[in-house]
PDB file of C-alpha atoms in Angstrom:
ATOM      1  CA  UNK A   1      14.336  21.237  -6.407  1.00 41.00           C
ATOM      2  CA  UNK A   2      14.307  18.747  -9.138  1.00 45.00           C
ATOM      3  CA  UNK A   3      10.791  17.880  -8.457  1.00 48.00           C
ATOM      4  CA  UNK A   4      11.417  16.587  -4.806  1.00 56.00           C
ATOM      5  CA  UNK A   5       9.693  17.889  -2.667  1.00 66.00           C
ATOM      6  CA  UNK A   6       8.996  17.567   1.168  1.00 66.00           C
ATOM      7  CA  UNK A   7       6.557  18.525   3.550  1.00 65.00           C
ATOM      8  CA  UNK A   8       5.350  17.818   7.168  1.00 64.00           C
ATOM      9  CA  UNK A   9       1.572  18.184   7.818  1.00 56.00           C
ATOM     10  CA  UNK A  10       1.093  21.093  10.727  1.00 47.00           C
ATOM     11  CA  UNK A  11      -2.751  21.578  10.428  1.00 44.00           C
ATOM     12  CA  UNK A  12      -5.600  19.540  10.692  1.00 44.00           C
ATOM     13  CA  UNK A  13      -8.270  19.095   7.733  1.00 45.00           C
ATOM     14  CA  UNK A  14     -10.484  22.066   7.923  1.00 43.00           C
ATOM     15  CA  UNK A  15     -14.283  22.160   8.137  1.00 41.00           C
ATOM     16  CA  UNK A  16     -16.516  20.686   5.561  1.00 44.00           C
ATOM     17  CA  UNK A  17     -13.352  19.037   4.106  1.00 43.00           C
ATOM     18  CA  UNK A  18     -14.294  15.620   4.209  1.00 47.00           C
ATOM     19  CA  UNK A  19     -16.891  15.933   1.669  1.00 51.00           C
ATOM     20  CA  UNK A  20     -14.220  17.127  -0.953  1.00 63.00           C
ATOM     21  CA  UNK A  21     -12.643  14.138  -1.896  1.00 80.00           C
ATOM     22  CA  UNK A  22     -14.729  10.603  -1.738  1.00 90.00           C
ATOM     23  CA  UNK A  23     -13.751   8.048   0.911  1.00 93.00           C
ATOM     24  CA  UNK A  24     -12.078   4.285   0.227  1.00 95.00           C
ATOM     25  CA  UNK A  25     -14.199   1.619   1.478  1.00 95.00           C
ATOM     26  CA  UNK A  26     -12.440  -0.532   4.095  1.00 96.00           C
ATOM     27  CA  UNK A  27     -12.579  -4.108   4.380  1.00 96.00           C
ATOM     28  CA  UNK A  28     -14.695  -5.263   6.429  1.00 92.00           C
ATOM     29  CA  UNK A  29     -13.306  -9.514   7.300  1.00 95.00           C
ATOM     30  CA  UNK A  30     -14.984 -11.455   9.550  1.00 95.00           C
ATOM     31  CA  UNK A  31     -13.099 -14.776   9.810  1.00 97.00           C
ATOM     32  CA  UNK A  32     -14.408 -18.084   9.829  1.00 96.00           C
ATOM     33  CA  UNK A  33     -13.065 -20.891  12.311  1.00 97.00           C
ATOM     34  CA  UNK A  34      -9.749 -21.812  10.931  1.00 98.00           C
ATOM     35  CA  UNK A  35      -7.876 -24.597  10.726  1.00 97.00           C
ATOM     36  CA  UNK A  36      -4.464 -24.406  11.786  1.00 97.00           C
ATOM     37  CA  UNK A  37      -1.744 -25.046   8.896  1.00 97.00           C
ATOM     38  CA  UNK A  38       0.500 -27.576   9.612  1.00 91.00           C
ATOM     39  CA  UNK A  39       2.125 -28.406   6.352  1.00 89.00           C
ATOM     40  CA  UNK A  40       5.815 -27.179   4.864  1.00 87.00           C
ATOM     41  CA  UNK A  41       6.551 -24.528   2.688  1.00 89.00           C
ATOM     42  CA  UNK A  42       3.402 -23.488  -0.183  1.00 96.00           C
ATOM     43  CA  UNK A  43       1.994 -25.653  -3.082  1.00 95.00           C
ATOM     44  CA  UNK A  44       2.091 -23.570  -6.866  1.00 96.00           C
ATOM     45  CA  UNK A  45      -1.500 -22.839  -7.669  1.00 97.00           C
ATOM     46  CA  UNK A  46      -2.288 -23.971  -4.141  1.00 97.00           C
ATOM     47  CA  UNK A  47      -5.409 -23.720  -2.555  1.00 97.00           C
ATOM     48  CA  UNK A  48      -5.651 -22.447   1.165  1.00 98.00           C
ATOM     49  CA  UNK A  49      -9.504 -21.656   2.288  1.00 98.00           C
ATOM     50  CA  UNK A  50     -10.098 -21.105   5.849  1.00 98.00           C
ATOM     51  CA  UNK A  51      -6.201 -21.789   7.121  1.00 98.00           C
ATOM     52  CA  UNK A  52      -4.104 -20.135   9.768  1.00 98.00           C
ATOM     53  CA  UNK A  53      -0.330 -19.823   9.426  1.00 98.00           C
ATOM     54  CA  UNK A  54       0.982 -18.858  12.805  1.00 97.00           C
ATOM     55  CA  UNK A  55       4.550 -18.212  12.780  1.00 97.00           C
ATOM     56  CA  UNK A  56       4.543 -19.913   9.795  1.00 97.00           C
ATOM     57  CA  UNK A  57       7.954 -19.795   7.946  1.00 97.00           C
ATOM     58  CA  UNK A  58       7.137 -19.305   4.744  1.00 97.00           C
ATOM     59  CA  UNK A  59      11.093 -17.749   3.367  1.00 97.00           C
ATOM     60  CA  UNK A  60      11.636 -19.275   0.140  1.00 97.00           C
ATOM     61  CA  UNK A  61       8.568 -20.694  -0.412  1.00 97.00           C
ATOM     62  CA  UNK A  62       7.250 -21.055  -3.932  1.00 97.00           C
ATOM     63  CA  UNK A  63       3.293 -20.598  -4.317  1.00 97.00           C
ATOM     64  CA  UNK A  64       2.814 -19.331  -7.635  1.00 98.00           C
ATOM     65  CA  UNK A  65      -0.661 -18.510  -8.212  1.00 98.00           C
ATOM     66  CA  UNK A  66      -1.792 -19.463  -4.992  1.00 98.00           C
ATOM     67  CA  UNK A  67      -5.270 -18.561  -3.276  1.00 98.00           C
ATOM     68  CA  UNK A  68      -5.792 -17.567   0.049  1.00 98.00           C
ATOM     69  CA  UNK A  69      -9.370 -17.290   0.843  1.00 98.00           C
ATOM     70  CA  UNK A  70     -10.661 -16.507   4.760  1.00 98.00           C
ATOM     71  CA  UNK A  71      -6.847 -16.989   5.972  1.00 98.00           C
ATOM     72  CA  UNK A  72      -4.797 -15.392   8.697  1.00 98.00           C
ATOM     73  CA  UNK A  73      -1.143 -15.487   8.264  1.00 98.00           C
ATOM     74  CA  UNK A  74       0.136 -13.934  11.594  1.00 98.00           C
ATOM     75  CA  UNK A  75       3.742 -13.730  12.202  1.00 98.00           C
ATOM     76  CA  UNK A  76       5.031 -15.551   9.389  1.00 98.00           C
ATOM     77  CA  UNK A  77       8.498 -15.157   7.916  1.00 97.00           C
ATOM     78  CA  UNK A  78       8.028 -14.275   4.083  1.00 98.00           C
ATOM     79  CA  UNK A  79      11.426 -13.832   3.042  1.00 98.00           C
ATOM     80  CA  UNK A  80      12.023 -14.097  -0.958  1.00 97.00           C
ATOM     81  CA  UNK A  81       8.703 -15.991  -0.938  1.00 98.00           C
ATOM     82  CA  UNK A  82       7.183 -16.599  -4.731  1.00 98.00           C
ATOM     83  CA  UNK A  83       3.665 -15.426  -4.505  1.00 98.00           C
ATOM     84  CA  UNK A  84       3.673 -13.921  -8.303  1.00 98.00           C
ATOM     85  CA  UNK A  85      -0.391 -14.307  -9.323  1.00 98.00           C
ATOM     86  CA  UNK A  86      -1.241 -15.301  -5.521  1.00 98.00           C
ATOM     87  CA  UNK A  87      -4.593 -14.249  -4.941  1.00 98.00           C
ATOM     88  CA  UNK A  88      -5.573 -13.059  -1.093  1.00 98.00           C
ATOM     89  CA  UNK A  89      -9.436 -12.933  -0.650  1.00 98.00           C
ATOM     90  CA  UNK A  90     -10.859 -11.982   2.740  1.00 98.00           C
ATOM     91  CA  UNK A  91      -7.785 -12.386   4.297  1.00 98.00           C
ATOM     92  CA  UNK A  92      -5.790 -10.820   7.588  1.00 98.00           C
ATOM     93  CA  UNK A  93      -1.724 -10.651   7.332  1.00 98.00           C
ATOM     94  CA  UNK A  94      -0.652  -9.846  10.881  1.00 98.00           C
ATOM     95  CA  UNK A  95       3.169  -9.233  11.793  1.00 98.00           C
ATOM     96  CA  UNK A  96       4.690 -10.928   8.559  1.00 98.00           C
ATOM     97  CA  UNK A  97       8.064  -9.886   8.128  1.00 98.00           C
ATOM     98  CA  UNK A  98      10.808 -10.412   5.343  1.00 97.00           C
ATOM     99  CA  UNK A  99      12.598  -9.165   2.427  1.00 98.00           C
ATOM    100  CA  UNK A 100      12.147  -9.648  -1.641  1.00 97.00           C
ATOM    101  CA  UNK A 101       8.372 -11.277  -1.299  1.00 98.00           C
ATOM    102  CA  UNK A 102       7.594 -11.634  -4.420  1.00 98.00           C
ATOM    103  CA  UNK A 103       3.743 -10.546  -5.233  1.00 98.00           C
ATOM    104  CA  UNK A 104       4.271  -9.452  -8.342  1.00 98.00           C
ATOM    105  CA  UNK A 105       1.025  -9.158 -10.375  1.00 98.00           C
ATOM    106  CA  UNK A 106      -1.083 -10.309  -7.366  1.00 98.00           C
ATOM    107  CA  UNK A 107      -4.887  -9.581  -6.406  1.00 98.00           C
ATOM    108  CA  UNK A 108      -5.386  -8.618  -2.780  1.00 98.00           C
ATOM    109  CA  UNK A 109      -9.157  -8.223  -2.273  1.00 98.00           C
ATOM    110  CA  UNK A 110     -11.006  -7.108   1.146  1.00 98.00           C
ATOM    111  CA  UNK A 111      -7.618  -7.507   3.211  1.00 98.00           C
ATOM    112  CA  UNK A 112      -6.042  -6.090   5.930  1.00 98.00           C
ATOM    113  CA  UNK A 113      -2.354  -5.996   6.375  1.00 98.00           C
ATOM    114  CA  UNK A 114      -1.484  -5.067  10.038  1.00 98.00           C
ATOM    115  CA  UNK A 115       1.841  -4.187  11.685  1.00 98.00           C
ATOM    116  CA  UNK A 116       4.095  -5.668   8.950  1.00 98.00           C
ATOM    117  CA  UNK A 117       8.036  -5.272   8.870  1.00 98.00           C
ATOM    118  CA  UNK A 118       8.675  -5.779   4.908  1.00 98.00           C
ATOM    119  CA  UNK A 119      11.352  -4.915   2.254  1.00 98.00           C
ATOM    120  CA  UNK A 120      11.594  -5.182  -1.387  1.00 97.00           C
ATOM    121  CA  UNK A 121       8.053  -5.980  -1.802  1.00 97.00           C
ATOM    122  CA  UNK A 122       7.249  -7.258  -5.308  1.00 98.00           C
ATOM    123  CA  UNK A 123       3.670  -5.878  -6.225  1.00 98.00           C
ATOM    124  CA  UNK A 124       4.196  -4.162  -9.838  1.00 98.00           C
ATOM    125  CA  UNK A 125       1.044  -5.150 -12.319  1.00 98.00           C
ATOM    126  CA  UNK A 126      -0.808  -6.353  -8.816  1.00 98.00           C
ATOM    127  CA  UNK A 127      -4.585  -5.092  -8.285  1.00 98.00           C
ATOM    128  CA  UNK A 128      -5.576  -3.992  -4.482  1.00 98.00           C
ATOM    129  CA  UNK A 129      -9.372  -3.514  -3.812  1.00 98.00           C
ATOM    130  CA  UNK A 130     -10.487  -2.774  -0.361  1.00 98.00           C
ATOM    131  CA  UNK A 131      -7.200  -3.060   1.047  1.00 98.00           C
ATOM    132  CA  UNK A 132      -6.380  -1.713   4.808  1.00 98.00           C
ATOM    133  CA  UNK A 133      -2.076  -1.081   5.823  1.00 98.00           C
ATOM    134  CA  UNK A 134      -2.473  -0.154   9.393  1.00 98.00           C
ATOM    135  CA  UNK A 135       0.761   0.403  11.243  1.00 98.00           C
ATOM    136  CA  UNK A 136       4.050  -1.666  10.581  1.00 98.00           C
ATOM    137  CA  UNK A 137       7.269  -0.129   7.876  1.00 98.00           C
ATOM    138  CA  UNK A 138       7.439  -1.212   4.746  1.00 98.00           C
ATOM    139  CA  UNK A 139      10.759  -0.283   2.585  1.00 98.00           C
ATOM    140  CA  UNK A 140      11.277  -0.311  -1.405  1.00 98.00           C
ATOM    141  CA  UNK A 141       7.635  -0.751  -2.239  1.00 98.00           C
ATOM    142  CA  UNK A 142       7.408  -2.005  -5.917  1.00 98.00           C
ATOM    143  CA  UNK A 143       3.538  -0.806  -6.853  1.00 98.00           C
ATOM    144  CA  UNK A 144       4.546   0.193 -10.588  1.00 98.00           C
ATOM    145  CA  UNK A 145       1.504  -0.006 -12.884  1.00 98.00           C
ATOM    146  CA  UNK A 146      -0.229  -1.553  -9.867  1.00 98.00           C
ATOM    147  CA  UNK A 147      -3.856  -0.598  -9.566  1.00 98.00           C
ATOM    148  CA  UNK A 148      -5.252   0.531  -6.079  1.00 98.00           C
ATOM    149  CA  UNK A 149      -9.173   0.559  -5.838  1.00 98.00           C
ATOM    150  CA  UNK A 150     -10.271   1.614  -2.028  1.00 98.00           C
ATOM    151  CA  UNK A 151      -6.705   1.526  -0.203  1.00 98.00           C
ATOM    152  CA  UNK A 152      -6.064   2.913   2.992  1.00 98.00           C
ATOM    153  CA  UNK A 153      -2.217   3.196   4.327  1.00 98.00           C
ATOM    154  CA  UNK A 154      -2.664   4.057   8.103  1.00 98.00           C
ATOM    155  CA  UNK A 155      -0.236   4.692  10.647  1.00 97.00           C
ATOM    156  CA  UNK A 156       2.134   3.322   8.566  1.00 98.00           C
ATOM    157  CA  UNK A 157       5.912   4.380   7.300  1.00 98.00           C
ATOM    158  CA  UNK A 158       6.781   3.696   3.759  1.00 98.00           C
ATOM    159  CA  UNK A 159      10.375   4.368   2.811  1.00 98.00           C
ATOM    160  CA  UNK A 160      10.854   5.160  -1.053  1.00 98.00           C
ATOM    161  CA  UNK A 161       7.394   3.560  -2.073  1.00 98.00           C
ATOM    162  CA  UNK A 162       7.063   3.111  -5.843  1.00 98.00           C
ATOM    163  CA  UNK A 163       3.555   4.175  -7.259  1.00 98.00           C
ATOM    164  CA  UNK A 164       5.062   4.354 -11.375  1.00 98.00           C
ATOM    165  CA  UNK A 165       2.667   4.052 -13.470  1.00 98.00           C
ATOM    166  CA  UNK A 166       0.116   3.156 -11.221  1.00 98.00           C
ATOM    167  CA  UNK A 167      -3.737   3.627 -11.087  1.00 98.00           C
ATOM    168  CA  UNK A 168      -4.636   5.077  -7.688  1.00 98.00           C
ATOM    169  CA  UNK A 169      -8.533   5.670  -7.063  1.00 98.00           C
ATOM    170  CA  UNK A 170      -9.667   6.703  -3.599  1.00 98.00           C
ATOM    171  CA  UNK A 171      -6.534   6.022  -1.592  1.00 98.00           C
ATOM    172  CA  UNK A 172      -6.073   7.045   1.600  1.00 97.00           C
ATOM    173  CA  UNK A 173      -2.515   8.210   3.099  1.00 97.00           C
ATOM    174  CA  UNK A 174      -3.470   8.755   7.043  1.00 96.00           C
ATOM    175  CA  UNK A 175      -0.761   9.801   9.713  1.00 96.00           C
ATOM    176  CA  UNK A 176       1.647   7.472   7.776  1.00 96.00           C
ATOM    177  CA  UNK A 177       5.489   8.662   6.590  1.00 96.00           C
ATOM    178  CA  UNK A 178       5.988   9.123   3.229  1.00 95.00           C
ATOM    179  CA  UNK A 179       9.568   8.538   2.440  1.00 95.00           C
ATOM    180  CA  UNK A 180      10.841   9.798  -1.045  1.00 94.00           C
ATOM    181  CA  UNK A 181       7.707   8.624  -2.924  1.00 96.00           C
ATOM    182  CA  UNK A 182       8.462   8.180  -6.820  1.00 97.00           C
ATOM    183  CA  UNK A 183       4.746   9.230  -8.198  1.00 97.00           C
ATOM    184  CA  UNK A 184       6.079   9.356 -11.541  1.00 96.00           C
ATOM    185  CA  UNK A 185       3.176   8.835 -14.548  1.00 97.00           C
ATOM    186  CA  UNK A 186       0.891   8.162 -11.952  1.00 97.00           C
ATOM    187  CA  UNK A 187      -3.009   8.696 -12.281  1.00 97.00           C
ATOM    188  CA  UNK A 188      -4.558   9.655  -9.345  1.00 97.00           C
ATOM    189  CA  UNK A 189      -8.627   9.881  -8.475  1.00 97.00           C
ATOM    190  CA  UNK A 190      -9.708  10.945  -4.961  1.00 96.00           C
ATOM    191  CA  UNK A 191      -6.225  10.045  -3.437  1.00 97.00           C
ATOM    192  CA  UNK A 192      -6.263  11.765  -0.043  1.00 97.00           C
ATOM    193  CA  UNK A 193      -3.023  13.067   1.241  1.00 96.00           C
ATOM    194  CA  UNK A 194      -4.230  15.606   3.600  1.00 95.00           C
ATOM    195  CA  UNK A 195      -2.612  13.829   7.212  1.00 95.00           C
ATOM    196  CA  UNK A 196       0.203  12.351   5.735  1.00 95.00           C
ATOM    197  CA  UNK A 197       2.312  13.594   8.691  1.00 92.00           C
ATOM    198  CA  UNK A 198       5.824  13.506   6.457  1.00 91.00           C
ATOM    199  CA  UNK A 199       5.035  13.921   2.309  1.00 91.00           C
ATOM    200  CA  UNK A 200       8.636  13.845   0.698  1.00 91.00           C
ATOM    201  CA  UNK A 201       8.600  13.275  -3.104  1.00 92.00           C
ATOM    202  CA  UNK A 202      11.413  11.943  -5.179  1.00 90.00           C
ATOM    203  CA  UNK A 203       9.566  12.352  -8.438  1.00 92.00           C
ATOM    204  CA  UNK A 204       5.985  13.188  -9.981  1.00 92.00           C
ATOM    205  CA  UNK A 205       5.188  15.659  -7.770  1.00 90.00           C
ATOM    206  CA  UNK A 206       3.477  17.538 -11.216  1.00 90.00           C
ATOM    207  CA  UNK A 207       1.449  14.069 -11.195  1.00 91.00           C
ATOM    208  CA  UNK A 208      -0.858  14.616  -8.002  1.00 93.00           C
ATOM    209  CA  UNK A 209      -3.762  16.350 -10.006  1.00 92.00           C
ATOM    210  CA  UNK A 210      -6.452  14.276  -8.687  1.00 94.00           C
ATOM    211  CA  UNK A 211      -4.776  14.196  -4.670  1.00 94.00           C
ATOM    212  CA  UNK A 212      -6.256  16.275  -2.563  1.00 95.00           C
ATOM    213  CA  UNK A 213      -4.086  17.920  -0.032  1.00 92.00           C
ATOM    214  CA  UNK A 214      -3.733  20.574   3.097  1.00 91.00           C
ATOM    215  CA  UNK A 215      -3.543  24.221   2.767  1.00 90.00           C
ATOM    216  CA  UNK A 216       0.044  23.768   4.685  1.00 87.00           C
ATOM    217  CA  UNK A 217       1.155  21.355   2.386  1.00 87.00           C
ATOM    218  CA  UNK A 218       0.372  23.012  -0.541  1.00 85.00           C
ATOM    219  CA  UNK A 219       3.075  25.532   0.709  1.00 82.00           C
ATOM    220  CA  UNK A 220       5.738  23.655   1.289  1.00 80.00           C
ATOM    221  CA  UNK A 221       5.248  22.067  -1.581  1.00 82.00           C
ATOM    222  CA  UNK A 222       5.212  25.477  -3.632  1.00 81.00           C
ATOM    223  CA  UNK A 223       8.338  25.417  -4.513  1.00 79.00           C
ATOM    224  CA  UNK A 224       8.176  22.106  -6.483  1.00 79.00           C
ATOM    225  CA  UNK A 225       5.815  23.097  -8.462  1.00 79.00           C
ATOM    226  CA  UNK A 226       6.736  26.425  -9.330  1.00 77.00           C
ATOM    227  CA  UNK A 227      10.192  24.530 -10.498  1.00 78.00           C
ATOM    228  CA  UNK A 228       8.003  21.979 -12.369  1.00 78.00           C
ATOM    229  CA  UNK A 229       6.670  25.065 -14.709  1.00 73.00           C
ATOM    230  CA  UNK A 230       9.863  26.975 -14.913  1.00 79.00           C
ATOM    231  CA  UNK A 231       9.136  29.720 -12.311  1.00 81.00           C
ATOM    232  CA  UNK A 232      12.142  30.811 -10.586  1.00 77.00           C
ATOM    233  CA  UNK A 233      10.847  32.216  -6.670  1.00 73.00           C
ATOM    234  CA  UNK A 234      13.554  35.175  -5.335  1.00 77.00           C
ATOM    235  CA  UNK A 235      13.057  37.648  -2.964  1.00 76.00           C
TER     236      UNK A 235
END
């Protein structure tokens, strides 16, 4: 095994098991009128309150420590974008698309991300709070030493995320894909993994004390974690 490990959920949460592991609070955005965006590329340490980027292309822009406060970006080409230290506040990222955004140590607070087609995603060091992923794929995930507050990934596929190091409290994995998931000296605190309807760990699959998971689950993943203490299983 290595410590990879994969399972498909096959059962639904059983009775009464909600109130074993505490819920993430969603965002809840309510956007203002906004004013369309009609300028070129970003400004570094730019200022954006109450803007709408539609279709936007945004692929090489450079916005270091940006803030985006009550803004929709929705359907905006973000490829190799420099948002290192951008801040998104109350915010709604619909359909952006693009490879090697940069985010890296970032603050994403009481936003949803919705339907997004995005690879090599730059978030290591970044902080999420009330943060929703609803549907989309997002591939190579960089979240090392990231720290999620209140997260929900939903109906989502994530292909080889990287949670290193990170600080996960009350996450929430529903009906999304879990591709090869390096959970590697993570720290996990009411991280709920129970629908995750494909759980395949790379690494740090001895690191989900804290996760809660399905009885079905826990079988598949046996194996793993009878290799993780040195337990051979033979028949």
């Amino acid at each position: 095994m290595g410590g990879m490990a994969r399972t498909g959920n096959r059962s639904g949460r059983g009775a009464g098991a909600k109130d074993e592991v505490a819920e993430a609070r969603r965002p809840e955005v309510r956007l203002p009128p906004l004013v369309e965006y009609d300028g070129e590329g970003l400004e570094p340490d730019g200022d954006y309150d109450g803007v709408r980027f539609d279709g936007t292309d945004l692929a090489d822009a450079s916005g270091p420590g940006a803030r985006f406060m009550d803004c929709e970006l929705r359907g905006c080409a973000l490829d190799r974008a420099e948002l290192v230290r951008a801040r998104f506040i109350d915010s709604v990222l619909t359909g952006v698309r693009g490879v090697g955004t940069d985010l890296a140590g970032a603050s994403l607070r009481d936003v949803e991300v919705l339907d997004a087609r995005l690879g090599g995603v730059q978030l290591h060091g970044a902080v999420l709070e009330r943060v929703l992923v609803r549907g989309g794929k997002i591939d190579y995930l960089n979240l090392r030493k990231a720290r999620l507050k209140d997260v929900v990934f939903e109906g989502c596929v994530l292909s080889e995320p990287d949670f290193a190091e990170a600080q996960l409290v009350r996450v929430e994995f529903r009906d999304c894909v879990l591709k090869r998931a390096d959970f590697s000296s993570v720290r996990m605190e009411s991280v709920d993994l129970r629908t995750v309807a494909e759980l395949d760990i790379a690494r740090g699959v001895e690191r989900l004390a804290g996760a809660v998971i399905s009885p079905s689950q826990l079988m598949e993943l046996a194996p793993a974690f009878a290799a993780q203490i040195g337990v051979r299983v033979e028949a």
